């Protein structure tokens, strides 16, 4: 999905669910990591995490950010704790929190002389450590 397609989708959702036009920019920001999107108060633009496109709740994330947008422009409570925000979010079917993405984390696989498997996130020097079960010497097998 390109930024132009995202812009059209946000405008369509805004018109259908909020009955109000979206008159600012919607774009992807690859630097967003843990959030689905954000509303920028100064420019009134919306930014979305491009990794969230594949999530089934992506339209609900767009609705969440549009709730911030429309409430702020109407001078109502646009923050998460405000009752106006909670009411409108429930009315349009947005989600409160972005879903967790599967984090691809690499593990180092070690094995001792007696075939005990050890998995670690950080690599270490095998000469400095021993197996905790049997005290055998460790050997690096591979990175998974």
mmCIF file of C-alpha atoms in Angstrom, residues 111-118 126 129-138:
data_model
loop_
_atom_site.group_PDB
_atom_site.id
_atom_site.type_symbol
_atom_site.label_atom_id
_atom_site.label_comp_id
_atom_site.label_asym_id
_atom_site.label_seq_id
_atom_site.Cartn_x
_atom_site.Cartn_y
_atom_site.Cartn_z
ATOM 1 C CA UNK A 111 25.106 -27.628 23.205
ATOM 2 C CA UNK A 112 27.239 -29.238 25.872
ATOM 3 C CA UNK A 113 29.281 -32.439 25.641
ATOM 4 C CA UNK A 114 26.327 -34.422 27.018
ATOM 5 C CA UNK A 115 23.882 -33.039 24.432
ATOM 6 C CA UNK A 116 22.053 -30.568 26.700
ATOM 7 C CA UNK A 117 20.605 -27.748 24.550
ATOM 8 C CA UNK A 118 20.965 -24.114 25.609
ATOM 9 C CA UNK A 126 31.992 -20.702 25.279
ATOM 10 C CA UNK A 129 30.996 -20.897 30.685
ATOM 11 C CA UNK A 130 29.898 -24.481 31.411
ATOM 12 C CA UNK A 131 26.626 -26.355 31.221
ATOM 13 C CA UNK A 132 24.476 -25.721 34.281
ATOM 14 C CA UNK A 133 23.092 -29.273 34.296
ATOM 15 C CA UNK A 134 26.242 -31.344 34.017
ATOM 16 C CA UNK A 135 29.206 -28.953 33.980
ATOM 17 C CA UNK A 136 30.271 -30.027 30.489
ATOM 18 C CA UNK A 137 32.024 -27.841 27.963
ATOM 19 C CA UNK A 138 29.807 -25.840 25.587
#
